[in-house]
Coordinates of C-alpha atoms in Angstrom, one line a residue:
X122 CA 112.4 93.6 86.5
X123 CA 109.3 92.1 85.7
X124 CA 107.3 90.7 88.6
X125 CA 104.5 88.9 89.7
X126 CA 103.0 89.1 93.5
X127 CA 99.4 87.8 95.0
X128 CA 99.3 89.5 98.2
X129 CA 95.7 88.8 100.8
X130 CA 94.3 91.3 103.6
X131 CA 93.9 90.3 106.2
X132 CA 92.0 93.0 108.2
X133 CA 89.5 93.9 105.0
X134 CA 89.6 90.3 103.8
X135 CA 90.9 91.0 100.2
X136 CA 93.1 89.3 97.1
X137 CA 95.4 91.5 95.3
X138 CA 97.1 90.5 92.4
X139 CA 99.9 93.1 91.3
X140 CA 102.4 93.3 88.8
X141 CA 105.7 95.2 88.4
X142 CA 107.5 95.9 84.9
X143 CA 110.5 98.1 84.5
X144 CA 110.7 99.7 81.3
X145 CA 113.5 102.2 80.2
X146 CA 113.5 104.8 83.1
X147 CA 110.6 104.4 85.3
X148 CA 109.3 101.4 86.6
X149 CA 105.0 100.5 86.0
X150 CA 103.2 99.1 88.5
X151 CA 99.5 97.9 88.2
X152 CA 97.2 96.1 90.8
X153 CA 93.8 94.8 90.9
X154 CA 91.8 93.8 94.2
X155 CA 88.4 93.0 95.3
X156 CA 87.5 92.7 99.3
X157 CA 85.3 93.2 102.2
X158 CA 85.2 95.6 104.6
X159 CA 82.4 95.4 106.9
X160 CA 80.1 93.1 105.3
X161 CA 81.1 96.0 102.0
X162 CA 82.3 94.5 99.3
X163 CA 84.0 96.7 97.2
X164 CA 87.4 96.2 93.6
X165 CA 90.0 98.6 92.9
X166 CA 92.4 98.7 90.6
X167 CA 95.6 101.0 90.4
X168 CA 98.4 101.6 88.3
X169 CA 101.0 104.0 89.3
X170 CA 104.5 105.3 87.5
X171 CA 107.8 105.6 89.4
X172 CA 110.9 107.1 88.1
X173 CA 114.2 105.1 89.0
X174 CA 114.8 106.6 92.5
X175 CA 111.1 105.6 93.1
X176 CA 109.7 108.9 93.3
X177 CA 106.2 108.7 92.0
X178 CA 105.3 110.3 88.9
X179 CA 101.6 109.4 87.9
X180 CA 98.9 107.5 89.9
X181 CA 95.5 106.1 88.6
X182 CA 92.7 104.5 91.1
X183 CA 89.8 103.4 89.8
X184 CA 86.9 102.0 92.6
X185 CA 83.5 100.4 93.3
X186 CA 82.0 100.3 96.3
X187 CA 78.6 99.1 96.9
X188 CA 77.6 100.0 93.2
X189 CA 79.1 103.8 94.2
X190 CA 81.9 104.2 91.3
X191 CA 84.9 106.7 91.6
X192 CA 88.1 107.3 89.5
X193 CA 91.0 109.3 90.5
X194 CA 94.6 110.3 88.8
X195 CA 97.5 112.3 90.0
X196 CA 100.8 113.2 88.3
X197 CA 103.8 115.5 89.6
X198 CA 104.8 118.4 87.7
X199 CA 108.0 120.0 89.4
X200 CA 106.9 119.5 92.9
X201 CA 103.5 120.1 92.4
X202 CA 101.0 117.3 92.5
X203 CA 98.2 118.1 89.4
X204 CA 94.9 115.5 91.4
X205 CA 91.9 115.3 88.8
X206 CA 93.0 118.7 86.8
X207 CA 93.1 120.5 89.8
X208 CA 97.0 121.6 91.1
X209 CA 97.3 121.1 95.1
X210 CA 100.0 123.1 96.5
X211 CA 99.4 121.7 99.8
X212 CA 100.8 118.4 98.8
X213 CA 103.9 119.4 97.2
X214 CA 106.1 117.9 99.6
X215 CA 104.3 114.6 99.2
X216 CA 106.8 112.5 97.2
X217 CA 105.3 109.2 97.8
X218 CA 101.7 108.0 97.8
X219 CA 100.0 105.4 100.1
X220 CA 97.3 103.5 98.9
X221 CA 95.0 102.2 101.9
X222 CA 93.8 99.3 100.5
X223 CA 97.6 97.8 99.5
X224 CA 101.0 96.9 100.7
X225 CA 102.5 97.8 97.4
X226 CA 103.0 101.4 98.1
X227 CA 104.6 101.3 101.0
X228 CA 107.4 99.7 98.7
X229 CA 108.0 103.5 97.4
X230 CA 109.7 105.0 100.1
X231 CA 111.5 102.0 101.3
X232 CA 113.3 101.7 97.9
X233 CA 113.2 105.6 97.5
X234 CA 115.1 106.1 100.9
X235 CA 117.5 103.6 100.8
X236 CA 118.1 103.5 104.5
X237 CA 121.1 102.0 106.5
X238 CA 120.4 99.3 109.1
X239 CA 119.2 101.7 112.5
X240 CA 118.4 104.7 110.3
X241 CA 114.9 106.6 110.3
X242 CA 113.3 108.7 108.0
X243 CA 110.3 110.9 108.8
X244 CA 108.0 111.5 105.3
X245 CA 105.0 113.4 104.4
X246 CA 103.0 111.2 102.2
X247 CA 99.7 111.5 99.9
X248 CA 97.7 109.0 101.2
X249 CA 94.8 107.9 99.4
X250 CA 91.7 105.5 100.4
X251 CA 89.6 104.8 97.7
X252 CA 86.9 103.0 100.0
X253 CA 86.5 106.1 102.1
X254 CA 86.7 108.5 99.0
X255 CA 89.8 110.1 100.8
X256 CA 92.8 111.9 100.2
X257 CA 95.2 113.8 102.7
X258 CA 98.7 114.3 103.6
X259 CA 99.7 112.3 106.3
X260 CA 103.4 112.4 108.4
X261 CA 104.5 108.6 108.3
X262 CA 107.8 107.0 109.9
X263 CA 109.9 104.4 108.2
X264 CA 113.1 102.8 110.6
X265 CA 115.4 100.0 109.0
X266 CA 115.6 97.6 112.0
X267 CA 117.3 94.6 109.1
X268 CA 118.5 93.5 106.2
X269 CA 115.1 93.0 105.2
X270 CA 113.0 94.6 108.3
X271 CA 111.4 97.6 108.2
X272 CA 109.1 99.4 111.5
X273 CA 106.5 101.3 109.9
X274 CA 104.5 104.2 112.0
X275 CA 102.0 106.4 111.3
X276 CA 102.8 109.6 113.1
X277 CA 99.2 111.1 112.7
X278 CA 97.8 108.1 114.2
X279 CA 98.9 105.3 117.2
X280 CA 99.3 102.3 113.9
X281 CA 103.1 100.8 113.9
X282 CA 103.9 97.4 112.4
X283 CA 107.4 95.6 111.4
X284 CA 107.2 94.9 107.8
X285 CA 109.4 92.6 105.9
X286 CA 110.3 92.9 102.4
X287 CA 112.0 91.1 99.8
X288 CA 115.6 91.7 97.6
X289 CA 113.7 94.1 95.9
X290 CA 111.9 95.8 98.9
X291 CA 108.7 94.4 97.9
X292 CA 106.2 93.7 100.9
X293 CA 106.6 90.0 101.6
X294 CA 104.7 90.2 105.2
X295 CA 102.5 93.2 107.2
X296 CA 101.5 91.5 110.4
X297 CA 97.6 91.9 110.7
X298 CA 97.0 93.7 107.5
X299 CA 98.2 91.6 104.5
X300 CA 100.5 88.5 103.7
X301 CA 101.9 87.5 100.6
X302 CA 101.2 84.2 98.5

């Protein structure tokens, strides 16, 4: 698979530009964006390693932020998540990240879970903002409601959106947050 997507934010008024290659067993994704957030203008760019079940293996963010700079990797070693040189435990049930400032990663569980149409899956997930300089484990909720339909909710927080993905389960539309070009 080698793809190609140009997705733009709506709420933080942003272009992303991401591309996906599969290489022999993992799959290598890499996105650049730059936006605003309010009246901030602030680029990141990402690049994170799935195996073939779409677990993820390594993550890289690197963002500016009103000339404030900040870099930050993760890989998973067994089940323990190794952030910066530093092993965190607390995360270890984590299997998927979500990145704040894309749609992309919200493509890793729906391809990891491989839901049936009406099934639910509750997940802890790594979420990282690189605007906010955050990271924490958050519960999140994904439900299969089509083919291609997903309802999304964060269960540490009253956000819930339908999401609609492609063949691939790519993010093709996130009502108020980002559409794709």
């Amino acid at each position: 698979m080698e793809k190609q997507i140009i997705w733009t934010g709506i709420d933080c008024l942003s272009i992303e530009k991401c591309s996906i290659s599969k290489k022999e067993d993992s799959f290598h994704i890499k996105g650049e964006l730059v936006g605003n957030r309010n009246n901030q203008v602030f680029g990141v760019e990402y690049q994170i390693v799935v195996d073939l079940q779409w677990q993820t293996r390594f993550f890289s963010i690197n963002s500016s932020v009103a000339n404030r700079y900040n870099s930050i990797s993760g890989h998973k070693l067994n089940h323990l998540w190794i952030i910066d040189e530093v092993e965190y435990p607390e995360f270890s049930s984590c299997l998927d990240i979500d990145i704040s400032v894309t749609p992309f990663t919200n493509t890793l569980p729906i391809n990891r879970l491989k839901l049936d149409i009406g099934e639910s899956a509750e997940i802890d997930v790594l979420y990282l903002n690189p605007v906010e300089d955050k990271r924490v484990m958050v519960k999140q909720q994904y439900t299969k409601l089509g083919e291609h339909s997903y309802h999304y909710k964060n269960l540490w927080s009253d956000f819930e959106a339908t999401i609609e993905v492609d063949a691939e389960g790519i993010i093709t539309s996130y009502p108020k947050l980002f559409a794709r070009l």
